[in-house]
Tab-separated table of C-alpha atoms in Angstrom:
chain	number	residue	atom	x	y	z
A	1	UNK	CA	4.387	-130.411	32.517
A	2	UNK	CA	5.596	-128.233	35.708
A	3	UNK	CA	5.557	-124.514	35.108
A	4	UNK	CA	8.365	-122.658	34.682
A	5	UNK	CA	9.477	-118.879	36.776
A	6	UNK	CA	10.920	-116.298	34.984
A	7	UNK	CA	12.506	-113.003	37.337
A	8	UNK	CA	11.897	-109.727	34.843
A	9	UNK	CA	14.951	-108.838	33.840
A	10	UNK	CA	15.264	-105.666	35.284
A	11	UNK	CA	14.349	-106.672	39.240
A	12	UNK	CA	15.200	-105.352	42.901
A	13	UNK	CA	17.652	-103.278	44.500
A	14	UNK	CA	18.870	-100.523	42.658
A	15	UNK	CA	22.224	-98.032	42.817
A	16	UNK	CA	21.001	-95.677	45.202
A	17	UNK	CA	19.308	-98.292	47.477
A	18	UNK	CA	22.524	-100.470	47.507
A	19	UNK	CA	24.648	-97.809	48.193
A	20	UNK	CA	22.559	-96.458	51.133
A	21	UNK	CA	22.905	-100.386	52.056
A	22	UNK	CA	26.552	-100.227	52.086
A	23	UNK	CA	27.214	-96.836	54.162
A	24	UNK	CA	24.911	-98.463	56.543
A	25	UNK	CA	26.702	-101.293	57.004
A	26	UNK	CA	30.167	-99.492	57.025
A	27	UNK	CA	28.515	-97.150	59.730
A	28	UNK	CA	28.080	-99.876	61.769
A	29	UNK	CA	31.729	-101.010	62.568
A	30	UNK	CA	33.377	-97.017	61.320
A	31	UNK	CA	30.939	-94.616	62.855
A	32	UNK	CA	30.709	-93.291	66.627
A	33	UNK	CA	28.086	-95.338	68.521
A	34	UNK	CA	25.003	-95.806	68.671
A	35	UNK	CA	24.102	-95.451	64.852
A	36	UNK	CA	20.619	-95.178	63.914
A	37	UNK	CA	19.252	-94.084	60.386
A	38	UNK	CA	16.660	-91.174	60.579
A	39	UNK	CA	13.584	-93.156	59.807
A	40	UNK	CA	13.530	-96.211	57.497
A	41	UNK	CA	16.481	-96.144	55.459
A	42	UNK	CA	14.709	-97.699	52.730
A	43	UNK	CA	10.635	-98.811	52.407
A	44	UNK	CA	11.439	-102.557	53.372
A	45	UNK	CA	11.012	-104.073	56.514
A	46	UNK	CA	12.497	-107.254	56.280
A	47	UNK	CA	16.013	-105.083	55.767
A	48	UNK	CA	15.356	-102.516	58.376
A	49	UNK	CA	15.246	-105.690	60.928
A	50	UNK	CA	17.991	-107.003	59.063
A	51	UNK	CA	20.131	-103.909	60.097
A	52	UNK	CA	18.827	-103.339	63.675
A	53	UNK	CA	19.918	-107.041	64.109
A	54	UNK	CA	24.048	-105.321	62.688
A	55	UNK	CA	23.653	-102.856	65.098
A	56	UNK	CA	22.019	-99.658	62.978
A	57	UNK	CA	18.699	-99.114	64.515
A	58	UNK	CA	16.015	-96.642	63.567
A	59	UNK	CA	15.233	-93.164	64.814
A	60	UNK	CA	12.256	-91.710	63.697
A	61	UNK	CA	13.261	-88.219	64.795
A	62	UNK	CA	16.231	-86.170	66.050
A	63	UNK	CA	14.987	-86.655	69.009
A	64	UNK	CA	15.491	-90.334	68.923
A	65	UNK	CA	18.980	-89.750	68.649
A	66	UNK	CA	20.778	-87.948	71.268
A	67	UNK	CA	24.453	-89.369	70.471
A	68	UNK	CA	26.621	-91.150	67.605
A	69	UNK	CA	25.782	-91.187	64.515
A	70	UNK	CA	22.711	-90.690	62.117
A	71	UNK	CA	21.910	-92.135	58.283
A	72	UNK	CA	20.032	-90.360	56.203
A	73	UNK	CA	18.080	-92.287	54.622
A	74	UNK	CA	18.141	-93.125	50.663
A	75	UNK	CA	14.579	-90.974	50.149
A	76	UNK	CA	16.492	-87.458	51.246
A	77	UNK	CA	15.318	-85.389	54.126
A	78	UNK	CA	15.107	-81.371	53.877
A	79	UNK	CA	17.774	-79.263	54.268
A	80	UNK	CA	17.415	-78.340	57.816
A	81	UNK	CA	17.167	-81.532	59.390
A	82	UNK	CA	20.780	-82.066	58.609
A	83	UNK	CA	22.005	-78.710	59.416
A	84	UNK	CA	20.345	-79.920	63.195
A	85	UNK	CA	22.029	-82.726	63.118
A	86	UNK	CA	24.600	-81.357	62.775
A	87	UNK	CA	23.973	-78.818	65.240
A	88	UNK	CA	23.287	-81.013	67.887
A	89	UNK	CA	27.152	-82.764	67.796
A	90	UNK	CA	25.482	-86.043	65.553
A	91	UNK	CA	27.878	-87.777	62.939
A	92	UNK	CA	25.903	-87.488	60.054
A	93	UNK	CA	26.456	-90.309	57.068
A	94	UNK	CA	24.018	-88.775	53.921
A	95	UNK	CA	22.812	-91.898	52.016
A	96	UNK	CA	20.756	-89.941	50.063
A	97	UNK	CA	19.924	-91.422	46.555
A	98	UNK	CA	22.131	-89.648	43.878
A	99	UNK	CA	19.084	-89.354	41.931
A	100	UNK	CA	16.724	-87.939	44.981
A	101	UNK	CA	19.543	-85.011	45.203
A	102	UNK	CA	19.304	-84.456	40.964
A	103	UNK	CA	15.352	-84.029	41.869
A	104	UNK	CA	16.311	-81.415	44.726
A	105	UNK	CA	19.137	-79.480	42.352
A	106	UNK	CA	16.252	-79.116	39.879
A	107	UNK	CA	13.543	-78.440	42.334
A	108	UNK	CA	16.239	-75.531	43.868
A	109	UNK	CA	16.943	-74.396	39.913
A	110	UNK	CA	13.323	-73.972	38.550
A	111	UNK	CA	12.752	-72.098	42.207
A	112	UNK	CA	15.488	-69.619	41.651
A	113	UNK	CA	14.164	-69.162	37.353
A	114	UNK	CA	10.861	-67.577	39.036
A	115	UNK	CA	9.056	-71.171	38.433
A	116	UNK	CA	6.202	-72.034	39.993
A	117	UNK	CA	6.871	-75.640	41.753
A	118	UNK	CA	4.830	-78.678	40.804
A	119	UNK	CA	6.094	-82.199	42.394
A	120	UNK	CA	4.336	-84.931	40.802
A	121	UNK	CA	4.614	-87.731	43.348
A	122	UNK	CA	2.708	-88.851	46.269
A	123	UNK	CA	1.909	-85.932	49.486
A	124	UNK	CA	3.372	-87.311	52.789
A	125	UNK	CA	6.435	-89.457	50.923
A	126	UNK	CA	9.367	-89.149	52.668
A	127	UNK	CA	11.065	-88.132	49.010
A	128	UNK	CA	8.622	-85.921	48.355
A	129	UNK	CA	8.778	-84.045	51.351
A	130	UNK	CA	12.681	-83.951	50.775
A	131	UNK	CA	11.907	-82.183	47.435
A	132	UNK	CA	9.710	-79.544	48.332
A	133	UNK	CA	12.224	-78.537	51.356
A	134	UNK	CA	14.403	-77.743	48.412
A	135	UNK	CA	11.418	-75.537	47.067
A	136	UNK	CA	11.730	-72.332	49.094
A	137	UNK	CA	7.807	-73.121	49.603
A	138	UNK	CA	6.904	-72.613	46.811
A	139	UNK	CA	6.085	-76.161	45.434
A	140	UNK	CA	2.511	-78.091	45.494
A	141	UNK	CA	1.772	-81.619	45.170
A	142	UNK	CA	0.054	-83.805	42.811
A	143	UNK	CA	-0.536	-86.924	41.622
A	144	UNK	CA	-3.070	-86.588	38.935
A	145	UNK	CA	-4.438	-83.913	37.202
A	146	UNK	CA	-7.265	-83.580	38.952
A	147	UNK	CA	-4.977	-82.611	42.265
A	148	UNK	CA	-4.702	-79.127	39.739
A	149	UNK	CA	-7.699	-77.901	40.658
A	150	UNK	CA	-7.405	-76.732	43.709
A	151	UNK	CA	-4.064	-74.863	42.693
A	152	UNK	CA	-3.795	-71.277	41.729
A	153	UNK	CA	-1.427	-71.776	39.142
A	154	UNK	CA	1.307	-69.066	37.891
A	155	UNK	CA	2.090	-68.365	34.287
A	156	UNK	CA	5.223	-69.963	34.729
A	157	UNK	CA	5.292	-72.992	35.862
A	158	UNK	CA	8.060	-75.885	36.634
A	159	UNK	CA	7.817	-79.405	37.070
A	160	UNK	CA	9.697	-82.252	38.847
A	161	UNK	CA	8.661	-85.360	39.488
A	162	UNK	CA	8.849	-88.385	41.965
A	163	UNK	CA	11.750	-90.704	41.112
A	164	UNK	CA	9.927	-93.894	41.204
A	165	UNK	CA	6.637	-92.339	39.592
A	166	UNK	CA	5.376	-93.494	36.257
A	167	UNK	CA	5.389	-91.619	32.715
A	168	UNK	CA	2.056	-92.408	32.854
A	169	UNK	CA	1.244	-89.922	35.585
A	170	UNK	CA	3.745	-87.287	34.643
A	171	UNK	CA	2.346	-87.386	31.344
A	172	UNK	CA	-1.051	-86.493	32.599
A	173	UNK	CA	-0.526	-83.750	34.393
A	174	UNK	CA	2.409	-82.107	32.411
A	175	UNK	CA	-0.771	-82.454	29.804
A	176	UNK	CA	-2.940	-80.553	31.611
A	177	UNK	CA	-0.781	-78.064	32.918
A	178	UNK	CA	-0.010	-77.281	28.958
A	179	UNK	CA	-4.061	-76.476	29.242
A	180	UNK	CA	-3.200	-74.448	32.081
A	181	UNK	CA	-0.561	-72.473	32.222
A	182	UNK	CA	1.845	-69.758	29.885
A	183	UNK	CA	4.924	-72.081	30.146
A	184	UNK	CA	5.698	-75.261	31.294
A	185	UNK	CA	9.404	-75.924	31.774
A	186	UNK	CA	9.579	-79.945	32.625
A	187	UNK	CA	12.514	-81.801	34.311
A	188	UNK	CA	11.833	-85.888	33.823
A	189	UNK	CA	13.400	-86.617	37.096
A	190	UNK	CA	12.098	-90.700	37.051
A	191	UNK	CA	14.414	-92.728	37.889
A	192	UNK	CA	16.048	-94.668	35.174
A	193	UNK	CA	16.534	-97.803	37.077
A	194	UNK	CA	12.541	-97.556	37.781
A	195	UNK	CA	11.618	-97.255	34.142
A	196	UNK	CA	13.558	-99.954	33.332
A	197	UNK	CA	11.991	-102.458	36.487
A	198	UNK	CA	8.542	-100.731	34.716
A	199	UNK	CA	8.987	-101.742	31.127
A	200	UNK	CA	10.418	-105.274	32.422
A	201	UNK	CA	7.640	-105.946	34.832
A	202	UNK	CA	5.249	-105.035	32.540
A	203	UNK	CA	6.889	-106.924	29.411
A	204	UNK	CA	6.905	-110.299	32.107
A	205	UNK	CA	3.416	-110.076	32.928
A	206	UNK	CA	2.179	-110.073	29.358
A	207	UNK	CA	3.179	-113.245	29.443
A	208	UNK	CA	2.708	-115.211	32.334
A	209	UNK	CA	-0.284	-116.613	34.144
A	210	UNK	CA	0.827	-115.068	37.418
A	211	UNK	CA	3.045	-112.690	38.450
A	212	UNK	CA	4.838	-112.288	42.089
A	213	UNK	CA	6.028	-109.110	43.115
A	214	UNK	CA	8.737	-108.963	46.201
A	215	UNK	CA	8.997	-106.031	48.217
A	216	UNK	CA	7.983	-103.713	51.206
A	217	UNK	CA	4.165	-102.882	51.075
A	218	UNK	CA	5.352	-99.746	52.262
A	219	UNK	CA	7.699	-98.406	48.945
A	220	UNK	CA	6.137	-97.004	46.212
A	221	UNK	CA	7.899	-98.432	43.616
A	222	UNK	CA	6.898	-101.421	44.552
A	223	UNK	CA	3.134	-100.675	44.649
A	224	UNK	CA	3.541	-99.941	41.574
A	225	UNK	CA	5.165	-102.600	39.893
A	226	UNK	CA	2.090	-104.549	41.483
A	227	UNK	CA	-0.380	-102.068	40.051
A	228	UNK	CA	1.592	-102.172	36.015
A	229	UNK	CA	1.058	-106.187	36.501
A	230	UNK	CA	-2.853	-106.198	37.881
A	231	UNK	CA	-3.191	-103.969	34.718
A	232	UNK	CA	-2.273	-106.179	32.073
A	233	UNK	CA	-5.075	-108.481	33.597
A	234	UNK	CA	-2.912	-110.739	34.911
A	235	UNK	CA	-3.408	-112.305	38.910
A	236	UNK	CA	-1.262	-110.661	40.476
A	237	UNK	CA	0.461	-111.027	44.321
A	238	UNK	CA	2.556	-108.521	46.321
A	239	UNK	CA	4.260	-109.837	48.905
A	240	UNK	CA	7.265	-108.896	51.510
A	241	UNK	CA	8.113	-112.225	52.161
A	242	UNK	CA	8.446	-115.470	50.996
A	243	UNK	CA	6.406	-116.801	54.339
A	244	UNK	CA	3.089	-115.026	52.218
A	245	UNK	CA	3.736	-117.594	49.390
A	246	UNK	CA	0.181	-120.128	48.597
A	247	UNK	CA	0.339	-122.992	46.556
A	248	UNK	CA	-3.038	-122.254	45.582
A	249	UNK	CA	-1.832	-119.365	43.338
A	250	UNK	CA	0.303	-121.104	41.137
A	251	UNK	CA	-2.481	-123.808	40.078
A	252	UNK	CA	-2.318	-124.271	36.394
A	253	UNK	CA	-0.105	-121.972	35.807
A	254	UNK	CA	2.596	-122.660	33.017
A	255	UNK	CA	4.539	-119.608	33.260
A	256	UNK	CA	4.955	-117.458	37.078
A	257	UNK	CA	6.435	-114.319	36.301
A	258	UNK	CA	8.699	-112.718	39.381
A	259	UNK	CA	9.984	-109.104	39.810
A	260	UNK	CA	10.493	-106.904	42.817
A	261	UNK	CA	11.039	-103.635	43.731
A	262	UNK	CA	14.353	-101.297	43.777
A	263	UNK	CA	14.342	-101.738	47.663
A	264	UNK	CA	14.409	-105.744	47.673
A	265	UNK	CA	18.012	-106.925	47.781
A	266	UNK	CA	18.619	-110.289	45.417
A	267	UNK	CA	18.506	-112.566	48.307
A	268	UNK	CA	14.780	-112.125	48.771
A	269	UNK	CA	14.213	-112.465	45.263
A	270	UNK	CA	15.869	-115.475	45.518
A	271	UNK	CA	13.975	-116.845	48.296
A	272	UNK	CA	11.009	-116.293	46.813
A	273	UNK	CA	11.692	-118.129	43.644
A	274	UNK	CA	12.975	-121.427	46.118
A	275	UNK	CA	9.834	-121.173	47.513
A	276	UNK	CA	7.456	-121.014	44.468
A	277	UNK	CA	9.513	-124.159	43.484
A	278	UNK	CA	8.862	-125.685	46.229
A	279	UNK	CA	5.228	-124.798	46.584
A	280	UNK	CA	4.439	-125.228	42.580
A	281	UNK	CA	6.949	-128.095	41.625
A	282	UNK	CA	8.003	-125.495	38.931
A	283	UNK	CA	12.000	-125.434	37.816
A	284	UNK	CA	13.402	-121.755	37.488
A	285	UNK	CA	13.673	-120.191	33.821
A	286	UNK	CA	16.094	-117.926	34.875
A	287	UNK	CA	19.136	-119.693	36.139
């Protein structure tokens, strides 16, 4: 009997993502020449090509950009870098993620209550470092509890978090910062889309013999997704494109799970499922 693929059903690009997309795009035929996004616009490579081949290349610094126009990309930048854009006579199209700026409002509020600042999220993300430049610098980094104790902590202390963390890992440190601290004042500041792509992924790989997970190695969220799979104990392969795709994977398998992260548009997912038919003579569940 030839297995069958099932895509989770909450899978790839998400609101923010396919908006930064789309004022891309429009950019690219509306805004002064040349137009360049201010690093990666979003943590997949495949798209970045995909819009340097439109005509929106990348800039990995001001500096890169001496004319036209600059995107911002969907993970935020700090305050300042805009306010130079600006400065220096760029057109400036903000694709920041919705969400990203509801993590910077609450960053800026806790800030101004006389909270201490504690981002859970990864040090050196591009969101991450958006958020704390919303901090006044007064904001630290963690991504587990253990990160905590190297912190002088105040007696007040306020938490954001990383849109496409886990509850898992805000859960564990809000917990020990309750150990820790006077008062905790928490703002859940996950992403709904990425709970839901969690809970799916997670729900799909309880159940299949293999799951495939379709997205930059460089996003997060992604990672992630890859990491909730390997958990449940099921094999488990991340790839960015379909080209990565073995046969040899999908041996005996009667169900091959799919999902991909909130940066992978639906026409890679859907490459990736016409290859894994092609590769495991399986028919598609989900269609």
């Amino acid at each position: 009997m030839a297995p069958r693929i099932e895509v989770a059903a909450h899978a790839g690009v998400c609101y923010g993502v396919e908006r930064a997309l789309g004022l891309a795009e429009k950019a690219a035929g509306t805004a002064p020449a040349p137009v360049r996004t201010l690093g990666p616009l979003i943590h997949n490579p495949l798209v970045v090509a995909e819009l340097a081949d439109r005509g929106v290349t990348l800039a990995e610094s001001l500096d890169g950009a001496d004319a036209g126009s600059v995107v911002i990309r969907a993970h935020g930048v700090v305050p300042e870098v805009i306010e130079d854009a600006r400065a220096r006579g760029l057109s400036v199209i903000d694709a920041t993620c919705p969400y990203v700026k509801r993590v910077h409002a609450a960053a800026e509020r806790l800030v101004s209550q006389g909270f201490q600042l504690i981002v859970v999220g990864e040090g050196g993300h591009p969101e991450v470092e958006g958020i704390m430049g919303h901090a006044d610098g007064r904001a630290r980094v963690v991504s587990r509890p253990g990160d905590l104790d190297g912190i002088e902590l105040e007696r007040r202390v306020g938490v954001v978090v990383q849109t496409t963390q886990t509850l898992d890992a805000l859960d564990a440190v809000v917990t020990e910062l309750l150990r820790r601290a006077d008062e905790v004042h928490v703002v859940n500041t996950i992403c709904s889309a990425t709970q839901e792509r969690q809970a799916a992924a997670r729900e799909l790989a309880a159940r299949a013999d293999v799951m495939v997970v379709v997205g930059g190695r460089n996003s997060g969220n992604t990672r992630r997704l890859a990491q909730i799979c390997a958990e449940s104990g099921t094999a488990t392969h991340h790839i960015e494109s379909a080209d990565e795709l073995r046969a040899a994977w999908f041996t005996g398998a009667a169900l091959i799970g799919v999902t991909a992260g909130a940066s992978t548009p639906a026409a890679h997912i859907e490459r990736a499922v016409a290859a894994i038919e092609r590769l495991s003579g399986a028919s598609d569940g989900t269609r």
